[in-house]
Amino acid sequence: MKHIVLSTALISLALHSISAQADWFFRGTPNNWGTSAMTAGSDGIYHTCQKFGNDRPRFKVSRYENWDESYPRSDWGVESNTSQLITINTSTKRISVHKVNDCNNLEQPYITDTLYAQRGPYLQTITQDSVIVRWQSRIKGKGVVRYGLSPSNMNAVASSDYNNGHEHSVQIDNLTPNTRYYYAVGLSPRASVHDNDMFFETAPPTGSHDPVRIWVSGDTGDSRANSGGLTRTYQSYLNDAGTQYTNVWLMLGDNAYHHGEQSEYQRHLFDMFPKLLKQTALWPTYGNHDAHRSSATRQFGPYFDIFNLPTLGEAGGVSSYSEAFHSFDYGNIHFVNLDSSESAGRDLDNMKRWLQNDLAANANNEKTDWLIAFFHHPPYSKGSHDSDNERDVDGTNDNWGGVSEMKLMRENFVNILEKYSADLVLTGHSHTYERSMLIGGHYQESPEFSNNPSQFTMSSHQSEYVKPLKANTDDDKQEGTIYVVAGNAAKSSSSGSLDHPVMVRGMRDLGSMVLEVEGLTLKAKLITDRGEQKDFFRITKSDAQSVNNTP
């Protein structure tokens, strides 16, 4: 009873101005960049609700009706033709934006829960019958999720195990595969925060040939670089997707510059992608900047606090007992996430042993047709990092001899991936886009390939490739893998020659990748921040005894 009285008091404070003189003002496209006073609440939280049009909708929040103190540094862009509840914490200067149905018809519990929401909601470790919903609240309480098959029928309830916390992690089980669910979050006894973007789709049954759409974004951790290039990259992806649902989201490391701190994840991840985080489970990999404030071997720090990743094979694959490296299944795809930033040096033998066991088990799984691996450091690159330079090292690895992570991955893991006929290896780190032909067996520096390219090339096609349906792991025959460097979502580097001999594409454009898998066909494309398609390739699986990749 005491807790209920306290919550009611907080509601009252949140919804009434505590100052006769407004200190914080909204300025943006809805009011032609004039000044509209924001409503003050308790704990220094101010809010306003604004309806945006389609005129490049964006805004800032300023203090004292002038530009001397305004946030954020660059204009905050929002979705066209939407209404948004906007809050600013005047102590931390952190802005939160929540899409609402109608500014004139907001219920009191929704406003209160939203004002006191610090982060999220966001989705983790989605499977065919479960999902984890996470968010963070300013008020302590027991997290509750309501969910159902329509916004008007969210009658099922799941709750967290903790009764009085700020961090909320609620696992929902016993879901139906390949089904859309709508949900709302809040603190017990209600869950009132819901908008039209809050839904998810469970994975299809393992082995399903249903279409799967995958967004791949690399080195997204600096939303301020290239004059807000990440905003343009993200919007280009949303434009390309249209009404298509994003089933899988892979993030290729360096997810929060410069040190992987909580505040940097907030700025460059949660404030940047609120809509997609509500709808699609994010599968990140661990980059060297993420490792500045986290430890893979000890499983602590912001990266491991923020993400819930499978350790016991609960999403498919073999137990790794580590959130730094693991695997999961989605439809007929087996995904492998490796840690090139820390475990590749400090836990090398363990990660190699796990990878061998996981891929051996997957080879016997008749339900998976595709193998996609992702990690941060590329085994082949001539972009802003040079994979031939064994002293191109990040600080995390200094204490095991200063050997390049790119070299470690190429010499220790590429052969295992190729033995089990990995179809695609996705990496970041170099702030460029590079894409190989279908290759295999090249584990040394690039002159080895240049001196005898036919030895390592399964196909010199530029964009069309055919592979056997299942790998023959009993011999040393290479069936070929395509390697991609896509660390170009937020930053574009002018350094590097972009002439690694395994690559058929090398570009400095900002952008991201879209993968579309349907049955035995995988299509991949690079979409630039300008909305242009700059690369395309297709892999087709064949159950013929042999395949011909001769141009």
Coordinates of C-alpha atoms in Angstrom, one line a residue:
M1 CA 0.0 0.0 0.0
K2 CA 2.8 2.4 0.8
H3 CA 4.3 1.8 -2.7
I4 CA 1.0 2.6 -4.4
V5 CA 0.7 5.9 -2.5
L6 CA 4.2 6.9 -3.6
S7 CA 3.5 6.0 -7.3
T8 CA 0.3 8.1 -7.2
A9 CA 2.3 11.1 -5.8
L10 CA 4.8 10.7 -8.6
I11 CA 2.0 10.6 -11.2
S12 CA 0.6 13.9 -9.8
L13 CA 4.0 15.6 -9.9
A14 CA 4.7 14.3 -13.4
L15 CA 1.6 15.7 -14.9
H16 CA 1.6 19.2 -13.4
S17 CA 4.0 22.0 -13.9
I18 CA 6.3 22.7 -11.0
S19 CA 7.3 26.1 -12.2
A20 CA 5.4 29.2 -13.3
Q21 CA 8.1 30.1 -15.7
A22 CA 9.0 27.6 -18.4
D23 CA 12.7 27.0 -18.8
W24 CA 12.7 24.5 -21.7
F25 CA 11.3 24.9 -25.1
F26 CA 10.5 22.8 -28.2
R27 CA 11.7 24.1 -31.5
G28 CA 11.1 22.2 -34.8
T29 CA 9.2 21.8 -38.0
P30 CA 5.8 21.6 -36.4
N31 CA 6.1 25.1 -35.1
N32 CA 8.3 26.4 -37.9
W33 CA 11.3 26.5 -35.5
G34 CA 9.6 28.9 -33.1
T35 CA 9.4 28.2 -29.4
S36 CA 6.8 26.1 -27.6
A37 CA 7.1 25.8 -23.8
M38 CA 7.5 22.2 -22.6
T39 CA 5.6 21.0 -19.5
A40 CA 7.8 20.6 -16.4
G41 CA 7.4 17.5 -14.2
S42 CA 9.2 16.1 -11.2
D43 CA 12.9 15.1 -11.2
G44 CA 13.7 17.7 -13.9
I45 CA 11.8 15.9 -16.6
Y46 CA 10.1 18.1 -19.2
H47 CA 7.8 16.9 -22.0
T48 CA 5.7 17.9 -25.0
C49 CA 3.7 16.1 -27.6
Q50 CA 4.0 17.3 -31.2
K51 CA 2.4 16.3 -34.5
F52 CA 5.0 16.1 -37.3
G53 CA 4.4 16.4 -41.1
N54 CA 6.4 15.2 -44.0
D55 CA 8.7 18.2 -44.4
R56 CA 11.9 16.5 -43.3
P57 CA 10.5 16.4 -39.7
R58 CA 13.0 17.2 -37.0
F59 CA 13.5 19.2 -33.8
K60 CA 15.7 20.5 -31.0
V61 CA 15.1 21.3 -27.4
S62 CA 16.4 24.7 -26.2
R63 CA 16.7 26.5 -22.9
Y64 CA 15.4 30.0 -22.3
E65 CA 14.0 30.5 -25.8
N66 CA 17.4 30.9 -27.4
W67 CA 19.9 28.8 -29.2
D68 CA 22.7 29.3 -26.7
E69 CA 21.9 26.0 -25.0
S70 CA 20.1 23.5 -27.3
Y71 CA 20.0 19.7 -27.6
P72 CA 20.9 17.5 -29.4
R73 CA 23.9 18.9 -31.3
S74 CA 22.4 17.9 -34.6
D75 CA 18.6 18.1 -35.4
W76 CA 16.7 15.0 -34.1
G77 CA 14.9 13.5 -37.1
V78 CA 11.6 11.6 -36.6
E79 CA 9.3 9.6 -38.8
S80 CA 7.1 11.6 -41.2
N81 CA 3.4 12.1 -40.4
T82 CA 3.6 10.9 -36.8
S83 CA 2.8 12.3 -33.3
Q84 CA 5.7 12.0 -30.9
L85 CA 5.8 12.4 -27.1
I86 CA 9.2 14.1 -26.5
T87 CA 10.9 14.3 -23.1
I88 CA 14.2 15.7 -21.8
N89 CA 16.0 14.9 -18.6
T90 CA 17.4 18.3 -17.8
S91 CA 20.0 16.8 -15.5
T92 CA 21.5 14.4 -18.0
K93 CA 20.3 16.3 -21.1
R94 CA 19.1 13.0 -22.5
I95 CA 16.1 13.2 -24.9
S96 CA 13.6 10.4 -25.4
V97 CA 11.1 10.2 -28.2
H98 CA 8.0 8.0 -28.1
K99 CA 5.6 7.6 -31.0
V100 CA 1.9 8.0 -30.0
N101 CA -1.4 7.7 -31.8
D102 CA -2.8 11.1 -30.9
C103 CA -1.3 13.9 -28.9
N104 CA -4.9 15.1 -27.9
N105 CA -5.9 11.7 -26.5
L106 CA -3.1 10.5 -24.2
E107 CA -4.1 8.6 -21.1
Q108 CA -2.6 9.6 -17.8
P109 CA -1.0 6.3 -17.0
Y110 CA 0.7 6.2 -20.5
I111 CA 2.2 9.7 -20.1
T112 CA 3.4 8.9 -16.6
D113 CA 5.0 5.5 -17.5
T114 CA 6.6 7.1 -20.6
L115 CA 8.0 10.1 -18.7
Y116 CA 9.7 7.7 -16.3
A117 CA 10.9 5.3 -19.0
Q118 CA 14.7 5.6 -19.4
R119 CA 15.3 3.1 -22.1
G120 CA 13.4 0.8 -24.5
P121 CA 11.5 -1.3 -24.8
Y122 CA 13.8 -3.5 -26.9
L123 CA 13.8 -7.2 -27.9
Q124 CA 16.4 -9.9 -27.3
T125 CA 16.9 -13.6 -28.2
I126 CA 13.8 -14.3 -30.2
T127 CA 13.0 -17.9 -31.1
Q128 CA 10.1 -19.7 -32.6
D129 CA 8.3 -19.8 -29.3
S130 CA 9.9 -17.2 -27.0
V131 CA 11.3 -13.7 -26.8
I132 CA 12.8 -11.4 -24.1
V133 CA 11.4 -7.9 -23.7
R134 CA 13.7 -5.4 -21.9
W135 CA 13.4 -1.8 -20.8
Q136 CA 14.6 0.5 -18.1
S137 CA 12.5 2.7 -15.8
R138 CA 13.3 5.7 -13.6
I139 CA 10.8 4.4 -11.0
K140 CA 11.6 1.1 -9.3
G141 CA 8.9 -1.6 -9.6
K142 CA 8.1 -5.0 -11.0
G143 CA 8.1 -5.1 -14.8
V144 CA 5.0 -6.4 -16.5
V145 CA 4.3 -7.1 -20.2
R146 CA 0.8 -7.5 -21.6
Y147 CA 0.7 -9.2 -25.1
G148 CA -1.7 -10.7 -27.6
L149 CA -2.6 -11.1 -31.2
S150 CA -4.1 -7.6 -31.7
P151 CA -3.7 -4.2 -29.9
S152 CA -7.3 -4.7 -28.6
N153 CA -6.6 -8.2 -27.3
M154 CA -3.4 -8.0 -25.2
N155 CA -4.8 -10.1 -22.3
A156 CA -1.8 -12.5 -21.7
V157 CA 0.6 -11.3 -19.0
A158 CA 4.2 -12.0 -18.2
S159 CA 6.3 -10.4 -15.5
S160 CA 9.9 -10.1 -14.4
D161 CA 11.4 -12.1 -11.5
Y162 CA 12.4 -9.0 -9.6
N163 CA 10.0 -7.0 -7.6
N164 CA 11.7 -3.7 -7.2
G165 CA 14.2 -2.7 -9.8
H166 CA 14.9 -0.2 -12.6
E167 CA 16.0 -2.8 -15.1
H168 CA 13.3 -5.0 -16.5
S169 CA 13.8 -8.2 -18.4
V170 CA 10.7 -10.3 -19.1
Q171 CA 10.8 -13.6 -21.0
I172 CA 7.6 -14.6 -22.8
D173 CA 7.3 -18.4 -23.5
N174 CA 4.9 -20.7 -25.1
L175 CA 4.4 -18.5 -28.2
T176 CA 3.2 -19.8 -31.6
P177 CA 5.9 -19.9 -34.4
N178 CA 5.7 -17.4 -37.2
T179 CA 3.1 -15.2 -35.5
R180 CA 2.8 -11.5 -34.9
Y181 CA 2.2 -10.4 -31.3
Y182 CA 1.4 -6.9 -30.0
Y183 CA 2.6 -5.9 -26.5
A184 CA 2.7 -3.2 -23.9
V185 CA 5.1 -2.7 -21.0
G186 CA 4.9 -1.0 -17.6
L187 CA 5.2 -1.5 -13.9
S188 CA 2.9 -3.8 -11.9
P189 CA -0.1 -3.8 -11.7
R190 CA -0.5 -2.2 -15.1
A191 CA 1.4 -2.2 -18.5
S192 CA 0.2 0.9 -20.2
V193 CA 3.0 1.9 -22.6
H194 CA 2.0 0.8 -26.0
D195 CA 2.1 2.3 -29.5
N196 CA 1.6 1.1 -33.0
D197 CA 5.3 0.2 -33.4
M198 CA 5.2 -2.2 -30.4
F199 CA 4.9 -5.7 -32.0
F200 CA 7.2 -8.6 -32.9
E201 CA 7.0 -11.7 -35.0
T202 CA 8.3 -15.1 -33.6
A203 CA 10.7 -17.0 -35.8
P204 CA 9.3 -19.6 -38.2
P205 CA 9.8 -23.3 -37.3
T206 CA 13.4 -24.5 -37.8
G207 CA 13.8 -25.7 -41.4
S208 CA 11.0 -23.4 -42.7
H209 CA 11.6 -22.0 -46.2
D210 CA 9.6 -18.9 -45.5
P211 CA 11.2 -15.6 -46.6
V212 CA 13.6 -14.1 -44.1
R213 CA 14.7 -10.4 -44.3
I214 CA 18.0 -9.5 -42.5
W215 CA 19.4 -6.1 -41.9
V216 CA 23.2 -5.9 -41.4
S217 CA 24.7 -2.7 -40.0
G218 CA 28.4 -2.4 -39.1
D219 CA 30.2 0.0 -36.8
T220 CA 27.1 2.0 -36.0
G221 CA 28.5 3.3 -32.8
D222 CA 29.0 7.0 -33.8
S223 CA 25.7 8.6 -34.8
R224 CA 27.4 12.0 -35.1
A225 CA 30.1 11.0 -37.6
N226 CA 29.8 12.1 -41.3
S227 CA 27.2 14.8 -40.4
G228 CA 24.8 12.3 -39.0
G229 CA 25.4 9.7 -41.7
L230 CA 24.0 6.9 -39.5
T231 CA 20.6 8.7 -39.5
R232 CA 20.6 8.7 -43.3
T233 CA 21.8 5.0 -43.4
Y234 CA 18.9 4.0 -41.1
Q235 CA 16.3 5.9 -43.0
S236 CA 17.5 4.5 -46.3
Y237 CA 17.1 1.0 -44.9
L238 CA 13.5 1.8 -43.6
N239 CA 12.7 3.2 -47.0
D240 CA 13.9 0.1 -48.7
A241 CA 12.0 -2.2 -46.3
G242 CA 8.7 -0.3 -46.7
T243 CA 6.1 -2.4 -45.0
Q244 CA 8.3 -5.6 -45.0
Y245 CA 9.1 -6.9 -41.5
T246 CA 12.7 -7.1 -40.5
N247 CA 13.1 -10.7 -39.1
V248 CA 16.8 -10.5 -38.1
W249 CA 19.1 -7.6 -37.2
L250 CA 22.8 -8.2 -37.1
M251 CA 25.1 -5.5 -35.7
L252 CA 28.8 -6.1 -36.6
G253 CA 30.5 -4.6 -33.5
D254 CA 31.8 -1.2 -32.3
N255 CA 28.2 -0.6 -31.4
A256 CA 29.0 2.4 -29.1
Y257 CA 31.9 4.8 -29.6
H258 CA 34.3 5.5 -28.1
H259 CA 34.4 3.3 -25.0
G260 CA 31.3 1.2 -25.0
E261 CA 29.9 3.1 -22.0
Q262 CA 26.2 3.0 -21.0
S263 CA 25.7 6.6 -22.0
E264 CA 27.2 5.9 -25.4
Y265 CA 24.9 2.9 -26.0
Q266 CA 22.0 5.2 -25.1
R267 CA 23.1 7.9 -27.5
H268 CA 24.2 5.8 -30.4
L269 CA 21.9 2.8 -30.1
F270 CA 18.7 3.3 -28.1
D271 CA 18.1 7.0 -29.1
M272 CA 19.0 6.1 -32.7
F273 CA 16.9 3.1 -33.4
P274 CA 13.8 3.2 -31.1
K275 CA 11.3 1.9 -33.7
L276 CA 13.3 -1.1 -34.9
L277 CA 14.4 -2.1 -31.4
K278 CA 10.8 -2.4 -30.4
Q279 CA 10.0 -4.8 -33.3
T280 CA 13.1 -6.8 -34.1
A281 CA 15.5 -8.7 -31.8
L282 CA 19.0 -7.3 -32.2
W283 CA 21.9 -9.8 -32.4
P284 CA 25.1 -7.8 -31.9
T285 CA 28.7 -8.9 -32.0
Y286 CA 31.5 -7.7 -29.7
G287 CA 33.8 -5.0 -31.2
N288 CA 37.0 -3.5 -29.9
H289 CA 35.3 -0.3 -28.8
D290 CA 32.6 -2.3 -26.9
A291 CA 35.5 -4.0 -25.1
H292 CA 36.9 -0.8 -23.6
R293 CA 34.4 -1.0 -20.7
S294 CA 33.4 -4.7 -20.8
S295 CA 35.1 -8.0 -20.4
A296 CA 34.2 -11.1 -22.5
T297 CA 36.2 -13.5 -20.4
R298 CA 34.5 -12.3 -17.2
Q299 CA 31.1 -11.5 -18.8
F300 CA 30.6 -8.1 -17.3
G301 CA 30.4 -4.5 -18.3
P302 CA 27.8 -2.5 -20.3
Y303 CA 27.8 -4.8 -23.3
F304 CA 26.9 -7.8 -21.2
D305 CA 24.5 -5.8 -19.0
I306 CA 22.5 -4.5 -22.0
F307 CA 22.2 -7.7 -24.2
N308 CA 20.7 -11.1 -23.4
L309 CA 22.3 -13.6 -25.8
P310 CA 22.0 -17.4 -25.8
T311 CA 24.6 -19.4 -23.9
L312 CA 22.9 -22.8 -23.5
G313 CA 21.7 -23.5 -27.0
E314 CA 18.3 -22.1 -26.2
A315 CA 18.0 -20.5 -29.6
G316 CA 19.6 -23.4 -31.5
G317 CA 23.1 -24.7 -31.8
V318 CA 25.5 -26.0 -29.2
S319 CA 25.9 -24.4 -25.7
S320 CA 28.8 -22.0 -25.6
Y321 CA 28.4 -20.9 -22.0
S322 CA 29.3 -17.4 -23.2
E323 CA 27.4 -14.4 -24.4
A324 CA 30.5 -13.3 -26.3
F325 CA 30.2 -16.2 -28.8
H326 CA 27.2 -18.4 -29.6
S327 CA 24.9 -19.5 -32.3
F328 CA 21.2 -19.5 -33.2
D329 CA 18.8 -20.8 -35.8
Y330 CA 16.2 -18.8 -37.7
G331 CA 14.1 -20.7 -40.3
N332 CA 16.6 -22.7 -42.4
I333 CA 19.6 -20.5 -41.4
H334 CA 22.2 -21.3 -38.8
F335 CA 24.0 -18.1 -37.5
V336 CA 27.3 -18.1 -35.7
N337 CA 28.5 -15.1 -33.7
L338 CA 32.3 -15.1 -32.9
D339 CA 34.2 -12.7 -30.6
S340 CA 37.2 -11.5 -32.5
S341 CA 38.0 -8.7 -30.1
E342 CA 38.8 -10.6 -26.9
S343 CA 38.0 -14.3 -26.9
A344 CA 40.1 -14.8 -30.1
G345 CA 43.1 -14.1 -28.0
R346 CA 42.3 -14.8 -24.4
D347 CA 40.0 -17.7 -24.9
L348 CA 41.2 -18.9 -28.3
D349 CA 41.2 -22.7 -27.7
N350 CA 37.8 -22.7 -26.0
M351 CA 36.1 -20.7 -28.8
K352 CA 37.8 -22.9 -31.5
R353 CA 36.6 -26.0 -29.8
W354 CA 33.1 -24.7 -29.4
L355 CA 32.9 -23.6 -33.1
Q356 CA 34.1 -27.0 -34.2
N357 CA 31.5 -28.8 -32.1
D358 CA 28.7 -26.4 -33.1
L359 CA 29.3 -26.7 -36.8
A360 CA 29.7 -30.4 -36.7
A361 CA 26.3 -30.6 -35.0
N362 CA 24.8 -28.2 -37.6
A363 CA 26.2 -30.3 -40.4
N364 CA 24.0 -33.2 -39.2
N365 CA 20.9 -30.9 -38.9
E366 CA 18.8 -31.6 -42.0
K367 CA 16.7 -28.5 -41.3
T368 CA 19.4 -25.8 -41.9
D369 CA 20.5 -25.0 -45.4
W370 CA 22.5 -21.9 -44.8
L371 CA 25.5 -21.0 -42.6
I372 CA 26.2 -17.3 -41.9
A373 CA 29.0 -16.2 -39.5
F374 CA 29.5 -12.7 -38.2
F375 CA 32.2 -11.1 -36.1
H376 CA 34.0 -7.7 -36.0
H377 CA 37.5 -8.0 -37.4
P378 CA 37.8 -9.0 -41.1
P379 CA 40.2 -11.7 -42.2
Y380 CA 40.6 -9.8 -45.5
S381 CA 40.6 -6.0 -45.8
K382 CA 42.5 -3.2 -47.4
G383 CA 40.2 -0.5 -46.0
S384 CA 40.9 1.7 -43.0
H385 CA 42.5 -1.5 -41.5
D386 CA 45.0 -3.7 -43.3
S387 CA 44.6 -7.4 -42.7
D388 CA 48.2 -8.0 -44.0
N389 CA 49.6 -5.8 -41.2
E390 CA 50.0 -8.1 -38.2
R391 CA 50.7 -5.1 -36.0
D392 CA 47.3 -3.5 -36.9
V393 CA 46.2 -4.3 -33.3
D394 CA 43.5 -3.0 -31.0
G395 CA 44.4 -2.3 -27.3
T396 CA 42.4 -5.3 -26.0
N397 CA 45.0 -7.7 -27.6
D398 CA 48.2 -6.0 -26.5
N399 CA 48.8 -8.4 -23.7
W400 CA 49.1 -11.6 -25.8
G401 CA 51.9 -10.4 -28.1
G402 CA 50.2 -7.7 -30.1
V403 CA 49.1 -10.0 -32.9
S404 CA 46.4 -8.5 -35.2
E405 CA 42.9 -9.8 -34.5
M406 CA 42.4 -10.0 -38.3
K407 CA 45.4 -12.4 -38.5
L408 CA 44.1 -14.4 -35.5
M409 CA 40.7 -14.9 -37.1
R410 CA 42.1 -15.7 -40.6
E411 CA 44.6 -18.3 -39.3
N412 CA 42.4 -19.9 -36.6
F413 CA 38.8 -19.7 -37.6
V414 CA 38.4 -19.3 -41.3
N415 CA 39.5 -22.9 -42.0
I416 CA 36.9 -24.2 -39.6
L417 CA 34.1 -22.1 -41.2
E418 CA 35.2 -23.2 -44.6
K419 CA 35.4 -26.9 -43.7
Y420 CA 31.7 -26.6 -42.9
S421 CA 31.0 -24.6 -46.1
A422 CA 30.1 -21.3 -44.5
D423 CA 28.1 -19.4 -47.1
L424 CA 28.7 -15.8 -45.9
V425 CA 31.1 -14.2 -43.4
L426 CA 30.1 -10.7 -42.3
T427 CA 32.5 -8.3 -40.6
G428 CA 33.1 -4.6 -39.8
H429 CA 36.0 -2.7 -38.3
S430 CA 37.2 -1.2 -41.6
H431 CA 35.0 1.8 -42.3
T432 CA 34.5 0.8 -45.9
Y433 CA 32.5 -1.8 -47.9
E434 CA 34.5 -4.7 -49.4
R435 CA 33.1 -8.0 -50.9
S436 CA 34.9 -11.0 -52.1
M437 CA 34.2 -13.6 -54.8
L438 CA 33.6 -17.2 -53.8
I439 CA 36.9 -18.3 -52.3
G440 CA 38.4 -20.8 -49.9
G441 CA 41.7 -22.1 -48.5
H442 CA 43.5 -18.7 -48.3
Y443 CA 44.8 -18.3 -44.7
Q444 CA 48.0 -16.2 -45.2
E445 CA 48.7 -12.7 -46.3
S446 CA 47.3 -11.4 -49.7
P447 CA 50.4 -12.2 -51.8
E448 CA 49.6 -15.9 -51.3
F449 CA 46.4 -15.3 -53.2
S450 CA 47.8 -12.9 -55.8
N451 CA 50.5 -15.4 -56.8
N452 CA 48.0 -18.2 -57.5
P453 CA 44.4 -16.9 -57.5
S454 CA 43.0 -20.0 -59.2
Q455 CA 44.1 -22.2 -56.3
F456 CA 41.8 -20.3 -53.9
T457 CA 38.9 -19.2 -56.2
M458 CA 35.8 -21.3 -56.5
S459 CA 34.1 -18.8 -58.8
S460 CA 35.2 -15.6 -60.4
H461 CA 31.6 -14.6 -61.1
Q462 CA 30.9 -11.0 -60.0
S463 CA 27.4 -11.6 -58.6
E464 CA 25.9 -15.1 -59.3
Y465 CA 27.1 -18.1 -57.3
V466 CA 25.9 -21.7 -57.0
K467 CA 26.9 -24.0 -54.1
P468 CA 26.0 -27.6 -53.1
L469 CA 23.1 -28.0 -50.8
K470 CA 25.1 -29.7 -48.1
A471 CA 28.9 -29.5 -47.4
N472 CA 31.0 -32.6 -47.7
T473 CA 33.1 -32.4 -44.5
D474 CA 34.9 -35.7 -45.1
D475 CA 37.4 -34.3 -47.6
D476 CA 39.4 -31.1 -48.0
K477 CA 37.4 -29.9 -51.1
Q478 CA 36.6 -26.2 -50.7
E479 CA 33.1 -25.2 -51.8
G480 CA 33.6 -21.5 -51.2
T481 CA 32.6 -18.6 -48.9
I482 CA 31.9 -15.0 -49.6
Y483 CA 33.5 -12.5 -47.2
V484 CA 32.0 -9.0 -46.6
V485 CA 33.5 -6.0 -44.8
A486 CA 30.6 -3.7 -44.0
G487 CA 31.8 -1.3 -41.3
N488 CA 30.3 1.6 -43.2
A489 CA 27.0 2.3 -41.5
A490 CA 28.1 5.5 -39.7
K491 CA 31.6 6.3 -40.8
S492 CA 33.3 6.3 -44.2
S493 CA 37.1 6.3 -44.3
S494 CA 39.3 7.7 -47.0
S495 CA 42.3 5.6 -45.9
G496 CA 43.2 2.2 -47.4
S497 CA 43.8 1.1 -51.0
L498 CA 40.6 -1.1 -51.2
D499 CA 42.6 -3.5 -53.5
H500 CA 42.7 -6.8 -51.5
P501 CA 42.9 -9.4 -54.3
V502 CA 40.1 -11.5 -52.9
M503 CA 37.7 -8.6 -53.3
V504 CA 35.5 -7.9 -56.3
R505 CA 33.9 -4.8 -54.7
G506 CA 35.5 -1.9 -52.7
M507 CA 33.6 1.3 -51.9
R508 CA 33.7 4.2 -49.5
D509 CA 30.0 4.9 -49.5
L510 CA 28.0 5.0 -46.2
G511 CA 25.4 2.3 -46.1
S512 CA 24.2 -1.1 -44.8
M513 CA 23.4 -4.6 -46.2
V514 CA 20.1 -6.3 -46.8
L515 CA 20.0 -10.1 -47.0
E516 CA 16.9 -11.8 -48.3
V517 CA 16.8 -15.6 -47.9
E518 CA 13.9 -17.6 -49.3
G519 CA 14.3 -21.4 -49.5
L520 CA 17.5 -22.2 -51.3
T521 CA 18.2 -18.7 -52.6
L522 CA 20.1 -15.9 -50.8
K523 CA 20.1 -12.4 -52.2
A524 CA 22.3 -9.6 -50.8
K525 CA 22.6 -5.9 -51.6
L526 CA 24.3 -2.8 -50.3
I527 CA 22.0 0.2 -49.8
T528 CA 23.8 3.5 -49.5
D529 CA 22.8 6.3 -47.2
R530 CA 21.4 8.0 -50.4
G531 CA 19.2 5.0 -51.1
E532 CA 21.2 3.7 -54.0
Q533 CA 21.9 0.0 -54.5
K534 CA 25.6 -0.2 -55.1
D535 CA 26.3 -4.0 -54.9
F536 CA 24.2 -7.1 -55.4
F537 CA 25.0 -10.8 -55.4
R538 CA 23.0 -14.1 -55.2
I539 CA 23.9 -17.5 -53.9
T540 CA 21.7 -20.5 -55.0
K541 CA 21.9 -23.9 -53.3
S542 CA 21.8 -27.0 -55.6
D543 CA 21.3 -30.6 -54.7
A544 CA 23.1 -31.7 -57.9
Q545 CA 26.2 -33.9 -57.4
S546 CA 28.4 -31.2 -58.7
V547 CA 28.0 -27.5 -59.5
N548 CA 29.6 -25.3 -62.2
N549 CA 30.6 -21.8 -61.3
T550 CA 32.6 -21.2 -64.5
P551 CA 31.7 -17.7 -65.9

